[in-house]
PDB file of C-alpha atoms in Angstrom:
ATOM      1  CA  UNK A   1      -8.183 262.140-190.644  1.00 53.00           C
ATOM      2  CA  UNK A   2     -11.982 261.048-189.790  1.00 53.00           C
ATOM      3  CA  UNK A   3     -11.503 262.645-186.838  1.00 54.00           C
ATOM      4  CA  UNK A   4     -10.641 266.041-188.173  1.00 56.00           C
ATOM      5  CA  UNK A   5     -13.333 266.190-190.656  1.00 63.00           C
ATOM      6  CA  UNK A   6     -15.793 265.536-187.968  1.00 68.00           C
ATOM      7  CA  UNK A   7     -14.433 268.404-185.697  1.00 66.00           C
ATOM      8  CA  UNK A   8     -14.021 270.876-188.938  1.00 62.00           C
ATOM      9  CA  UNK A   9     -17.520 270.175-189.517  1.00 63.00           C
ATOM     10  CA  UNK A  10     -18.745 270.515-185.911  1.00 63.00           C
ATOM     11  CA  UNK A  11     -17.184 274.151-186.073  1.00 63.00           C
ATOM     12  CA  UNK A  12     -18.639 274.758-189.139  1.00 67.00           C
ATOM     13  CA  UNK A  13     -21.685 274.169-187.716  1.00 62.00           C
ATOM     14  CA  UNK A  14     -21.609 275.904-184.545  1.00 62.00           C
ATOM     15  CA  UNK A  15     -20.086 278.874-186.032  1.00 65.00           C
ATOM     16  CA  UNK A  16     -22.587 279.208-189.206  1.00 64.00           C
ATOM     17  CA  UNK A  17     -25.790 278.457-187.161  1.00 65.00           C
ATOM     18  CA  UNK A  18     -23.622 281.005-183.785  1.00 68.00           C
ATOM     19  CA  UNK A  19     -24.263 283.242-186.734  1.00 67.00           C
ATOM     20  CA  UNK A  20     -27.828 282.988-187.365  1.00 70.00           C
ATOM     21  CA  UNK A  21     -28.783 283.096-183.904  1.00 67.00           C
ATOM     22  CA  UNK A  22     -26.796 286.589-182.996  1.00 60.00           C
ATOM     23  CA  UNK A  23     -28.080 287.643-185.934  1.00 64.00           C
ATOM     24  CA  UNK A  24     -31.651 286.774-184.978  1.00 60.00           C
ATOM     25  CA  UNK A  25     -31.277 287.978-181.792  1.00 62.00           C
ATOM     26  CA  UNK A  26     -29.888 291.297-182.775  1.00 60.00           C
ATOM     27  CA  UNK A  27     -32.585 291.560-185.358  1.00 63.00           C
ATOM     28  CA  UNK A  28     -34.756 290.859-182.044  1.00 65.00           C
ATOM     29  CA  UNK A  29     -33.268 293.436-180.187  1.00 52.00           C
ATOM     30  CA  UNK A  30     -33.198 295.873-182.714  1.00 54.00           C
ATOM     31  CA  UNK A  31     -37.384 295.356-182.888  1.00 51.00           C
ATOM     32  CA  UNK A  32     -38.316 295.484-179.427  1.00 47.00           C
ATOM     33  CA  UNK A  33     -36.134 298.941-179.096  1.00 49.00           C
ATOM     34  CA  UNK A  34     -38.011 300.266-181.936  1.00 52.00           C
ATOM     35  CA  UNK A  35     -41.266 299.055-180.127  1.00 49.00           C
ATOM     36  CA  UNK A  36     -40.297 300.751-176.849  1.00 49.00           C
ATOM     37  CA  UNK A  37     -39.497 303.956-179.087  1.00 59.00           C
ATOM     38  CA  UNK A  38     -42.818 303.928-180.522  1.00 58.00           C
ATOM     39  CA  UNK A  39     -44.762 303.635-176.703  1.00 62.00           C
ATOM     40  CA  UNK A  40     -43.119 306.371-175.278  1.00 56.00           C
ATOM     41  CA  UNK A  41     -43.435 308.329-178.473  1.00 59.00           C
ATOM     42  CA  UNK A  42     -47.328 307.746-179.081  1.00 57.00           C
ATOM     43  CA  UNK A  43     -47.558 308.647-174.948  1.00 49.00           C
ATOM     44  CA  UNK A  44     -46.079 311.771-174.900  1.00 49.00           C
ATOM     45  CA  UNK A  45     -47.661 313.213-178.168  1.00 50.00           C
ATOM     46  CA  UNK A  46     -51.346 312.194-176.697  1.00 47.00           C
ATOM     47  CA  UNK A  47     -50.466 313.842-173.707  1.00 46.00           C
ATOM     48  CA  UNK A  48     -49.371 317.043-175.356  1.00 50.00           C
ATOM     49  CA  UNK A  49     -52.440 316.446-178.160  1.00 49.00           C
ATOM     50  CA  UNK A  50     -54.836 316.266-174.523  1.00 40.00           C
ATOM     51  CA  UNK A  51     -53.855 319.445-173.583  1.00 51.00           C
ATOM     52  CA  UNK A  52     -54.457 321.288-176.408  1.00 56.00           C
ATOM     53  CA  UNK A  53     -56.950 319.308-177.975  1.00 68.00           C
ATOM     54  CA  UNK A  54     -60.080 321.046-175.996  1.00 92.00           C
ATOM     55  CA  UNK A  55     -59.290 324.318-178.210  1.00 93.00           C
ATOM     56  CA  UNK A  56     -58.908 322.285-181.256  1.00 95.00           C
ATOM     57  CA  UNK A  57     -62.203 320.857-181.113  1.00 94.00           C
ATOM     58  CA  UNK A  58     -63.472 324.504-180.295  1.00 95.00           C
ATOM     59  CA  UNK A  59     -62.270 325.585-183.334  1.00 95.00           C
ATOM     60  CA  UNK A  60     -63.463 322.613-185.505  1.00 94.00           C
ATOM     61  CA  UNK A  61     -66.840 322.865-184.462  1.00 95.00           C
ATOM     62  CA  UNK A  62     -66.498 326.541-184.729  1.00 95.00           C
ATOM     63  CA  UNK A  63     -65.912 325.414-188.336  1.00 93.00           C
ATOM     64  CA  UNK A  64     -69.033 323.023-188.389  1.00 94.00           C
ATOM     65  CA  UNK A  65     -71.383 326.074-187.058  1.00 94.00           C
ATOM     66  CA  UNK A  66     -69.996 327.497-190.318  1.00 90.00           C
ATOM     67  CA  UNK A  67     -71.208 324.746-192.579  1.00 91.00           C
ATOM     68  CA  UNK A  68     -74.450 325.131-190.809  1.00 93.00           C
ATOM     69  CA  UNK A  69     -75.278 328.572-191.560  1.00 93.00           C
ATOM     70  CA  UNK A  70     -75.009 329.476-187.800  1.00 95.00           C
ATOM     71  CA  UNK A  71     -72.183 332.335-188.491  1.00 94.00           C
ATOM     72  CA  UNK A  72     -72.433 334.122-185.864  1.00 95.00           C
ATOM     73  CA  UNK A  73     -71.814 331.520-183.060  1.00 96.00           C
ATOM     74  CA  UNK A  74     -68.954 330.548-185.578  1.00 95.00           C
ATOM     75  CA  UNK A  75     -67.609 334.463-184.909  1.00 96.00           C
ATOM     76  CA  UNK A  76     -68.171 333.906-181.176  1.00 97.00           C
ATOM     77  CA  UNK A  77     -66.486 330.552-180.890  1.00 96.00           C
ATOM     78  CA  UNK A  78     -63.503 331.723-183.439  1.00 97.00           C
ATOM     79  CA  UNK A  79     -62.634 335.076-181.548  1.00 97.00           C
ATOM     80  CA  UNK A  80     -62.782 332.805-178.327  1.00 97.00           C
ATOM     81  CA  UNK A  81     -60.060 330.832-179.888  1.00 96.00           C
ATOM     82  CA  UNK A  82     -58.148 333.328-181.437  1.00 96.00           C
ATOM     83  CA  UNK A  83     -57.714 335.156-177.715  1.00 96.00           C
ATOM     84  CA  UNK A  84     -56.723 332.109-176.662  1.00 95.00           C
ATOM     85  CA  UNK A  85     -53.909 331.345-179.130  1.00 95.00           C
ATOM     86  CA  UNK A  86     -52.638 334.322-179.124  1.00 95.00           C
ATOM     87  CA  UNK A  87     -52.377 333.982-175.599  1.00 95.00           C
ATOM     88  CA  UNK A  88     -50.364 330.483-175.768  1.00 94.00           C
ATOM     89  CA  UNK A  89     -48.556 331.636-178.697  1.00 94.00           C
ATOM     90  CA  UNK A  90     -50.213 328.809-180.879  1.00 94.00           C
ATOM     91  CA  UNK A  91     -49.780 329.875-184.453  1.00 95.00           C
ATOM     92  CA  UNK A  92     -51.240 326.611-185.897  1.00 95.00           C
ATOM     93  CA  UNK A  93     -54.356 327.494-184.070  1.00 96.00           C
ATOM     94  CA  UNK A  94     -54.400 331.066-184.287  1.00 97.00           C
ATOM     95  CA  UNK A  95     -53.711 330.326-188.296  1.00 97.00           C
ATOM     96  CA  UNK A  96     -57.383 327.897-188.085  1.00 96.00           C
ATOM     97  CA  UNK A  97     -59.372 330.741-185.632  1.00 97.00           C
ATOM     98  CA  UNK A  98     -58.229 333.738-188.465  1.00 97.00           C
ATOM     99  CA  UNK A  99     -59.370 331.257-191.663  1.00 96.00           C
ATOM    100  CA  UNK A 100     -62.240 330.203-189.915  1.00 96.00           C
ATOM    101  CA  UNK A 101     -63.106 334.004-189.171  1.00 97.00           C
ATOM    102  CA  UNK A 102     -62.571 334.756-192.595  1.00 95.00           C
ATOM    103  CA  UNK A 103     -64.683 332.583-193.832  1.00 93.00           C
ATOM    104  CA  UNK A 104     -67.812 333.222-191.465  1.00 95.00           C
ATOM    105  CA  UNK A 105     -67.517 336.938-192.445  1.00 95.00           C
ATOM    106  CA  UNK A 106     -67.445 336.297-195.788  1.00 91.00           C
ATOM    107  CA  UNK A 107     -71.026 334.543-195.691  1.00 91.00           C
ATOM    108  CA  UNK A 108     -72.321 337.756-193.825  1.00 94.00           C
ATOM    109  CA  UNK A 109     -71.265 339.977-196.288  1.00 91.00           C
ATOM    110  CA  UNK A 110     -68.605 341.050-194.330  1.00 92.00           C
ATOM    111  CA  UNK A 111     -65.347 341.662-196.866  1.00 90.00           C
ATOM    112  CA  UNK A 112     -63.386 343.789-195.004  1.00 93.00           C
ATOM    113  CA  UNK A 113     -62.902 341.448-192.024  1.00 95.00           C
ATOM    114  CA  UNK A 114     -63.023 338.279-194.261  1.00 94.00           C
ATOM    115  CA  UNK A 115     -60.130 339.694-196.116  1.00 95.00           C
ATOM    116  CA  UNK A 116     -58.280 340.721-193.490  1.00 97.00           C
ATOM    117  CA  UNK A 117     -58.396 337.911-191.617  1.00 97.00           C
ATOM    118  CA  UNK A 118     -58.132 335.389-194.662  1.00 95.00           C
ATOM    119  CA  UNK A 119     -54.287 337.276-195.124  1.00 97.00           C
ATOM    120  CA  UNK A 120     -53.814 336.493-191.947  1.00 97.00           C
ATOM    121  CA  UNK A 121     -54.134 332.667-191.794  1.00 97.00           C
ATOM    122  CA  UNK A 122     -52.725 332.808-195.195  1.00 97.00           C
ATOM    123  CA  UNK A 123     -49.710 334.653-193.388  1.00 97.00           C
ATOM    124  CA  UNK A 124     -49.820 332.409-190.616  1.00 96.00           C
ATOM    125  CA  UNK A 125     -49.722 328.846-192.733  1.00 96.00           C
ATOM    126  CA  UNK A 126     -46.620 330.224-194.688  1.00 96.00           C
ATOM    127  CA  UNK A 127     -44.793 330.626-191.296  1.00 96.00           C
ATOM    128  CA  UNK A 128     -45.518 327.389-190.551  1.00 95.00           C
ATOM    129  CA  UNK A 129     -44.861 325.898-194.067  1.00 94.00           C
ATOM    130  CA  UNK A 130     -48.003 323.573-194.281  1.00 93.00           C
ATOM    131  CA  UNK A 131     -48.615 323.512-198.114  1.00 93.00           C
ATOM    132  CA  UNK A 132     -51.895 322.187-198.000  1.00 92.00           C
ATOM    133  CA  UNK A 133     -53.269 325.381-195.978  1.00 93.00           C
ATOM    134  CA  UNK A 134     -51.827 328.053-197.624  1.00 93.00           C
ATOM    135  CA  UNK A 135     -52.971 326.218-200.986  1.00 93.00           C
ATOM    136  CA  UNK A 136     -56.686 326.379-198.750  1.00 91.00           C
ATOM    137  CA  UNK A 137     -55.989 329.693-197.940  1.00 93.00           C
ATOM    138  CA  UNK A 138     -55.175 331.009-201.558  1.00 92.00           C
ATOM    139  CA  UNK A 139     -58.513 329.291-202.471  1.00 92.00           C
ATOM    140  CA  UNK A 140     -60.727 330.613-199.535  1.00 90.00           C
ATOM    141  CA  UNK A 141     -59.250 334.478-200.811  1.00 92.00           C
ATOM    142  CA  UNK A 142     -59.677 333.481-204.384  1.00 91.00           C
ATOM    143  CA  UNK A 143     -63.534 332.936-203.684  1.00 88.00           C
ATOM    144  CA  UNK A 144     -64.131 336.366-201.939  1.00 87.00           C
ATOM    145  CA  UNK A 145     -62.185 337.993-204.801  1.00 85.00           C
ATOM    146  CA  UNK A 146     -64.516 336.771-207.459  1.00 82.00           C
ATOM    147  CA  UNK A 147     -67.249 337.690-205.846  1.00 71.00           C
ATOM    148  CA  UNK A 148     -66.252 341.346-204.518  1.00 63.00           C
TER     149      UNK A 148
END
């Protein structure tokens, strides 16, 4: 009877701590696919960020000329940028060159333009369903109403 209690617990064993180890391992498993996931995911969105990224930093510092009371290399840098989306069919960009473009018209007294192109990034961000922009581009339209 000894005998059998020693091999009953001997299975026990190997089959409760079998368990912990397959578990661990597929908990291990589980991890390092998630980690190889994440590489190739981070790699292929810098390398599609690097390619487009010259035109987005066009059009931010088309946005800092802005700030800086240098509108008219703003316009110039924006209507660069705005060709240039149009041309790769870019409407998140196109959507940044037209608000960007509104709002350097605006500050040279330019309402016509502001407000047309203002619509259009306003337009543009509902297409592409980013809240935060169209709630920017309400604003940006709200400002030139008020004052014209």
């Amino acid at each position: 009877m000894f005998f059998f209690d020693e091999i009953h617990f001997v299975l026990f064993f190997l089959v409760h701590y079998t368990q912990e180890i397959v578990s661990h391992m597929k908990k291990i498993y589980y991890n390092l696919v998630f980690l190889l996931i994440s590489i190739v995911t981070t790699h292929a969105q810098q390398e599609s960020e690097t390619s487009i990224d010259p035109m987005y930093k066009e059009i931010e510092s088309a946005f800092e000329l802005c700030q800086r009371n240098k509108y008219g290399e703003a316009i110039e840098i924006s209507t660069k940028v705005l060709e240039y989306s149009i041309e790769v069919n870019d409407d998140n960009l196109r959507a940044r060159a037209y608000n960007v473009l509104g709002n350097a018209h605006y500050f040279v007294n330019n309402d016509s333009l502001s407000f047309h192109y203002l619509f259009k990034a306003k337009d543009l961000y509902i297409k592409l369903k980013d809240t935060s922009k169209i709630i920017l581009a309400y604003s940006n339209l709200g400002v030139n109403y008020r004052v014209y």
